[in-house]
Amino acid sequence: MARRGGPGRDKAAAKGKAPAKAAGAPAKGRRGGGRAEREPVARPVGGGLAELIPDRERPNGWSLLIDGAPQSHVDLDDPAHLSFAYQRRIGHVIDLAAPPLQPLRVLHLGGGAFTLARYTAATRPRSTQQIVELDAPLVQLVRDHLPLDPQARVRVRTADAREGLGRLPDGWADLIVADVFSGARTPAHLTSAGFLTEVRRVLAPSGRYVANLADGPPLAHLRGQVATAAAVFPELALAADPVVWRGRRFGNAVLLASALPLPVAEFTRRVATDPHPGRVEHGRALGDFTGGAAVVTDEAAKPSPAPPPSVFENP
């Protein structure tokens, strides 16, 4: 279940795409080895054709694309660097989940290039993390060419996200990060109140859930996801670009939920001062945004809408 999380501004990560080498060809250059010439890598995975594209601005930076759609960006020399706007917003959530450097128990639903797990390991050493990713060939590609720091306490399981969630004990996680896309769409069984009830079961009483969502005009999916989360969690906040809020463009939104009050003021400040500033809504304004949308049940669940092809085109 390869996740795709690069709509909107995040498509900039795909600029400079070059023809890929044959499937399975090794990436050139070693970690920390300076600006050695590097070549793209291509390999078929469960979600399509995966490509690792060298970042021209960062000596050991790589972008992961699947079927041409930007999915993740990794800098092996600086895992605390987050290139995509939605990943920076999730990074803020990780930063605000506990006092600085305090280890966390984190569950990542959707693996991609392990970007957010790397970020957590770099900013919160000794954290215990699990990644659940369905696409085994993608996991192997990342392990082969973008290896994790051997000191990072990160376990990767190949499984469906909801199945992997169901295997964890009550109250295990301080933070659950959901970033799961298949064919650029969130699978239906990960959009329901039943799924979020399982999320809340696995979270510690003070734990937080953060999800990467994607939608476009008229934002019906996003409204339904907020309404569904509100049926399970009493505290919510949603961050997105202003043009997404206004329903003018398909893009990402980051949903934050918890049983306890959230650090909304600081989260809002950080999102507003990002290189690509966003807006955060919460409380009554977020409730009004749902416009009476129905709570999504397992029986009525549908995948998130497919993005228009123009989302992934270079300008």
mmCIF file of N, CA and C in Angstrom, residues 63-135:
data_model
loop_
_atom_site.group_PDB
_atom_site.id
_atom_site.type_symbol
_atom_site.label_atom_id
_atom_site.label_comp_id
_atom_site.label_asym_id
_atom_site.label_seq_id
_atom_site.Cartn_x
_atom_site.Cartn_y
_atom_site.Cartn_z
ATOM 1 N N SER A 63 14.648 11.895 -3.710
ATOM 2 C CA SER A 63 13.196 11.925 -3.795
ATOM 3 C C SER A 63 12.705 10.567 -4.261
ATOM 4 N N LEU A 64 11.650 10.082 -3.617
ATOM 5 C CA LEU A 64 11.008 8.837 -4.014
ATOM 6 C C LEU A 64 9.736 9.162 -4.781
ATOM 7 N N LEU A 65 9.634 8.640 -5.997
ATOM 8 C CA LEU A 65 8.436 8.798 -6.821
ATOM 9 C C LEU A 65 7.882 7.413 -7.130
ATOM 10 N N ILE A 66 6.570 7.313 -7.232
ATOM 11 C CA ILE A 66 5.935 6.085 -7.699
ATOM 12 C C ILE A 66 5.008 6.448 -8.845
ATOM 13 N N ASP A 67 5.268 5.854 -9.996
ATOM 14 C CA ASP A 67 4.545 6.190 -11.224
ATOM 15 C C ASP A 67 4.556 7.698 -11.475
ATOM 16 N N GLY A 68 5.686 8.340 -11.174
ATOM 17 C CA GLY A 68 5.862 9.763 -11.428
ATOM 18 C C GLY A 68 5.327 10.675 -10.359
ATOM 19 N N ALA A 69 4.648 10.137 -9.344
ATOM 20 C CA ALA A 69 4.073 10.971 -8.281
ATOM 21 C C ALA A 69 5.061 11.093 -7.133
ATOM 22 N N PRO A 70 5.426 12.329 -6.730
ATOM 23 C CA PRO A 70 6.335 12.497 -5.595
ATOM 24 C C PRO A 70 5.716 11.933 -4.324
ATOM 25 N N GLN A 71 6.508 11.130 -3.615
ATOM 26 C CA GLN A 71 5.992 10.445 -2.437
ATOM 27 C C GLN A 71 6.738 10.821 -1.174
ATOM 28 N N SER A 72 8.048 10.830 -1.233
ATOM 29 C CA SER A 72 8.869 11.123 -0.059
ATOM 30 C C SER A 72 10.155 11.800 -0.497
ATOM 31 N N HIS A 73 10.779 12.488 0.437
ATOM 32 C CA HIS A 73 12.111 13.032 0.243
ATOM 33 C C HIS A 73 12.929 12.689 1.478
ATOM 34 N N VAL A 74 14.158 12.264 1.262
ATOM 35 C CA VAL A 74 15.040 11.876 2.357
ATOM 36 C C VAL A 74 16.400 12.517 2.146
ATOM 37 N N ASP A 75 16.980 13.064 3.217
ATOM 38 C CA ASP A 75 18.381 13.489 3.207
ATOM 39 C C ASP A 75 19.100 12.606 4.215
ATOM 40 N N LEU A 76 19.891 11.669 3.725
ATOM 41 C CA LEU A 76 20.570 10.733 4.615
ATOM 42 C C LEU A 76 21.572 11.426 5.523
ATOM 43 N N ASP A 77 22.100 12.580 5.099
ATOM 44 C CA ASP A 77 23.035 13.323 5.932
ATOM 45 C C ASP A 77 22.323 14.184 6.973
ATOM 46 N N ASP A 78 21.074 14.512 6.725
ATOM 47 C CA ASP A 78 20.312 15.387 7.619
ATOM 48 C C ASP A 78 18.872 14.889 7.701
ATOM 49 N N PRO A 79 18.619 13.805 8.459
ATOM 50 C CA PRO A 79 17.266 13.243 8.516
ATOM 51 C C PRO A 79 16.247 14.161 9.173
ATOM 52 N N ALA A 80 16.696 15.236 9.819
ATOM 53 C CA ALA A 80 15.758 16.190 10.398
ATOM 54 C C ALA A 80 15.246 17.183 9.358
ATOM 55 N N HIS A 81 15.780 17.128 8.143
ATOM 56 C CA HIS A 81 15.293 18.001 7.070
ATOM 57 C C HIS A 81 14.044 17.394 6.453
ATOM 58 N N LEU A 82 12.961 18.168 6.427
ATOM 59 C CA LEU A 82 11.698 17.737 5.827
ATOM 60 C C LEU A 82 11.393 18.661 4.660
ATOM 61 N N SER A 83 11.379 18.101 3.463
ATOM 62 C CA SER A 83 11.237 18.895 2.255
ATOM 63 C C SER A 83 9.786 19.216 1.924
ATOM 64 N N PHE A 84 8.886 18.238 2.099
ATOM 65 C CA PHE A 84 7.486 18.429 1.727
ATOM 66 C C PHE A 84 6.747 19.198 2.812
ATOM 67 N N ALA A 85 5.838 20.071 2.393
ATOM 68 C CA ALA A 85 5.104 20.907 3.347
ATOM 69 C C ALA A 85 4.299 20.064 4.326
ATOM 70 N N TYR A 86 3.591 19.048 3.844
ATOM 71 C CA TYR A 86 2.764 18.267 4.760
ATOM 72 C C TYR A 86 3.639 17.507 5.758
ATOM 73 N N GLN A 87 4.831 17.073 5.340
ATOM 74 C CA GLN A 87 5.714 16.380 6.273
ATOM 75 C C GLN A 87 6.258 17.332 7.332
ATOM 76 N N ARG A 88 6.514 18.588 6.959
ATOM 77 C CA ARG A 88 6.942 19.553 7.976
ATOM 78 C C ARG A 88 5.845 19.754 9.013
ATOM 79 N N ARG A 89 4.592 19.770 8.568
ATOM 80 C CA ARG A 89 3.489 19.943 9.515
ATOM 81 C C ARG A 89 3.378 18.756 10.462
ATOM 82 N N ILE A 90 3.588 17.561 9.935
ATOM 83 C CA ILE A 90 3.621 16.397 10.818
ATOM 84 C C ILE A 90 4.853 16.469 11.721
ATOM 85 N N GLY A 91 5.950 16.992 11.195
ATOM 86 C CA GLY A 91 7.133 17.198 12.028
ATOM 87 C C GLY A 91 6.847 18.112 13.209
ATOM 88 N N HIS A 92 6.039 19.142 13.000
ATOM 89 C CA HIS A 92 5.654 20.009 14.116
ATOM 90 C C HIS A 92 4.899 19.217 15.175
ATOM 91 N N VAL A 93 4.035 18.315 14.735
ATOM 92 C CA VAL A 93 3.283 17.488 15.677
ATOM 93 C C VAL A 93 4.238 16.613 16.488
ATOM 94 N N ILE A 94 5.224 16.029 15.820
ATOM 95 C CA ILE A 94 6.225 15.224 16.524
ATOM 96 C C ILE A 94 6.979 16.085 17.537
ATOM 97 N N ASP A 95 7.357 17.292 17.136
ATOM 98 C CA ASP A 95 8.086 18.193 18.034
ATOM 99 C C ASP A 95 7.271 18.550 19.266
ATOM 100 N N LEU A 96 5.960 18.693 19.097
ATOM 101 C CA LEU A 96 5.090 19.156 20.180
ATOM 102 C C LEU A 96 4.469 18.013 20.973
ATOM 103 N N ALA A 97 4.807 16.778 20.644
ATOM 104 C CA ALA A 97 4.184 15.636 21.306
ATOM 105 C C ALA A 97 4.679 15.427 22.730
ATOM 106 N N ALA A 98 5.841 15.979 23.049
ATOM 107 C CA ALA A 98 6.448 15.807 24.367
ATOM 108 C C ALA A 98 7.582 16.819 24.476
ATOM 109 N N PRO A 99 8.137 17.023 25.683
ATOM 110 C CA PRO A 99 9.294 17.918 25.813
ATOM 111 C C PRO A 99 10.425 17.495 24.889
ATOM 112 N N PRO A 100 11.275 18.433 24.455
ATOM 113 C CA PRO A 100 12.364 18.111 23.526
ATOM 114 C C PRO A 100 13.215 16.941 23.999
ATOM 115 N N LEU A 101 13.582 16.096 23.047
ATOM 116 C CA LEU A 101 14.453 14.939 23.229
ATOM 117 C C LEU A 101 13.805 13.781 23.995
ATOM 118 N N GLN A 102 12.598 13.951 24.518
ATOM 119 C CA GLN A 102 11.951 12.854 25.235
ATOM 120 C C GLN A 102 11.568 11.763 24.245
ATOM 121 N N PRO A 103 11.979 10.515 24.497
ATOM 122 C CA PRO A 103 11.638 9.430 23.563
ATOM 123 C C PRO A 103 10.128 9.189 23.512
ATOM 124 N N LEU A 104 9.667 8.729 22.375
ATOM 125 C CA LEU A 104 8.258 8.424 22.166
ATOM 126 C C LEU A 104 8.108 7.008 21.631
ATOM 127 N N ARG A 105 6.924 6.451 21.819
ATOM 128 C CA ARG A 105 6.516 5.247 21.107
ATOM 129 C C ARG A 105 5.658 5.702 19.936
ATOM 130 N N VAL A 106 6.123 5.439 18.723
ATOM 131 C CA VAL A 106 5.449 5.961 17.534
ATOM 132 C C VAL A 106 5.115 4.815 16.586
ATOM 133 N N LEU A 107 3.880 4.819 16.105
ATOM 134 C CA LEU A 107 3.449 3.886 15.075
ATOM 135 C C LEU A 107 3.225 4.661 13.792
ATOM 136 N N HIS A 108 3.890 4.237 12.718
ATOM 137 C CA HIS A 108 3.733 4.855 11.396
ATOM 138 C C HIS A 108 2.933 3.908 10.514
ATOM 139 N N LEU A 109 1.747 4.318 10.128
ATOM 140 C CA LEU A 109 0.933 3.548 9.193
ATOM 141 C C LEU A 109 1.221 4.086 7.800
ATOM 142 N N GLY A 110 1.931 3.300 7.009
ATOM 143 C CA GLY A 110 2.465 3.761 5.729
ATOM 144 C C GLY A 110 3.934 4.091 5.916
ATOM 145 N N GLY A 111 4.774 3.526 5.058
ATOM 146 C CA GLY A 111 6.207 3.690 5.257
ATOM 147 C C GLY A 111 6.863 4.676 4.322
ATOM 148 N N GLY A 112 6.547 4.585 3.014
ATOM 149 C CA GLY A 112 7.243 5.432 2.054
ATOM 150 C C GLY A 112 8.736 5.209 2.158
ATOM 151 N N ALA A 113 9.491 6.283 2.242
ATOM 152 C CA ALA A 113 10.941 6.202 2.399
ATOM 153 C C ALA A 113 11.368 6.329 3.857
ATOM 154 N N PHE A 114 10.442 6.123 4.779
ATOM 155 C CA PHE A 114 10.694 6.174 6.221
ATOM 156 C C PHE A 114 11.092 7.567 6.686
ATOM 157 N N THR A 115 10.663 8.587 5.972
ATOM 158 C CA THR A 115 11.110 9.962 6.252
ATOM 159 C C THR A 115 10.769 10.393 7.669
ATOM 160 N N LEU A 116 9.539 10.181 8.089
ATOM 161 C CA LEU A 116 9.113 10.677 9.404
ATOM 162 C C LEU A 116 9.667 9.824 10.539
ATOM 163 N N ALA A 117 9.896 8.545 10.281
ATOM 164 C CA ALA A 117 10.565 7.723 11.290
ATOM 165 C C ALA A 117 12.015 8.170 11.472
ATOM 166 N N ARG A 118 12.678 8.523 10.370
ATOM 167 C CA ARG A 118 14.047 9.040 10.456
ATOM 168 C C ARG A 118 14.069 10.358 11.242
ATOM 169 N N TYR A 119 13.087 11.216 10.952
ATOM 170 C CA TYR A 119 13.006 12.498 11.648
ATOM 171 C C TYR A 119 12.846 12.282 13.149
ATOM 172 N N THR A 120 11.951 11.378 13.527
ATOM 173 C CA THR A 120 11.725 11.106 14.949
ATOM 174 C C THR A 120 12.983 10.568 15.604
ATOM 175 N N ALA A 121 13.655 9.640 14.935
ATOM 176 C CA ALA A 121 14.875 9.067 15.499
ATOM 177 C C ALA A 121 15.961 10.122 15.684
ATOM 178 N N ALA A 122 16.030 11.078 14.748
ATOM 179 C CA ALA A 122 17.059 12.123 14.825
ATOM 180 C C ALA A 122 16.748 13.159 15.902
ATOM 181 N N THR A 123 15.475 13.497 16.067
ATOM 182 C CA THR A 123 15.106 14.562 16.993
ATOM 183 C C THR A 123 14.735 14.043 18.378
ATOM 184 N N ARG A 124 14.411 12.756 18.455
ATOM 185 C CA ARG A 124 14.059 12.133 19.741
ATOM 186 C C ARG A 124 14.770 10.781 19.856
ATOM 187 N N PRO A 125 16.087 10.805 20.105
ATOM 188 C CA PRO A 125 16.835 9.556 20.219
ATOM 189 C C PRO A 125 16.227 8.637 21.276
ATOM 190 N N ARG A 126 16.385 7.342 21.040
ATOM 191 C CA ARG A 126 15.871 6.287 21.915
ATOM 192 C C ARG A 126 14.361 6.094 21.809
ATOM 193 N N SER A 127 13.726 6.769 20.862
ATOM 194 C CA SER A 127 12.317 6.482 20.607
ATOM 195 C C SER A 127 12.165 5.065 20.060
ATOM 196 N N THR A 128 11.038 4.449 20.369
ATOM 197 C CA THR A 128 10.702 3.125 19.848
ATOM 198 C C THR A 128 9.640 3.304 18.778
ATOM 199 N N GLN A 129 9.935 2.831 17.551
ATOM 200 C CA GLN A 129 9.037 3.084 16.436
ATOM 201 C C GLN A 129 8.738 1.806 15.669
ATOM 202 N N GLN A 130 7.508 1.740 15.168
ATOM 203 C CA GLN A 130 7.107 0.675 14.271
ATOM 204 C C GLN A 130 6.533 1.286 13.003
ATOM 205 N N ILE A 131 6.946 0.759 11.863
ATOM 206 C CA ILE A 131 6.394 1.144 10.568
ATOM 207 C C ILE A 131 5.605 -0.034 10.026
ATOM 208 N N VAL A 132 4.382 0.228 9.583
ATOM 209 C CA VAL A 132 3.566 -0.797 8.937
ATOM 210 C C VAL A 132 3.371 -0.375 7.482
ATOM 211 N N GLU A 133 3.906 -1.154 6.566
ATOM 212 C CA GLU A 133 3.853 -0.839 5.139
ATOM 213 C C GLU A 133 3.529 -2.116 4.372
ATOM 214 N N LEU A 134 2.492 -2.082 3.553
ATOM 215 C CA LEU A 134 2.040 -3.261 2.829
ATOM 216 C C LEU A 134 2.937 -3.633 1.657
ATOM 217 N N ASP A 135 3.587 -2.654 1.039
ATOM 218 C CA ASP A 135 4.343 -2.860 -0.189
ATOM 219 C C ASP A 135 5.743 -3.393 0.129
#
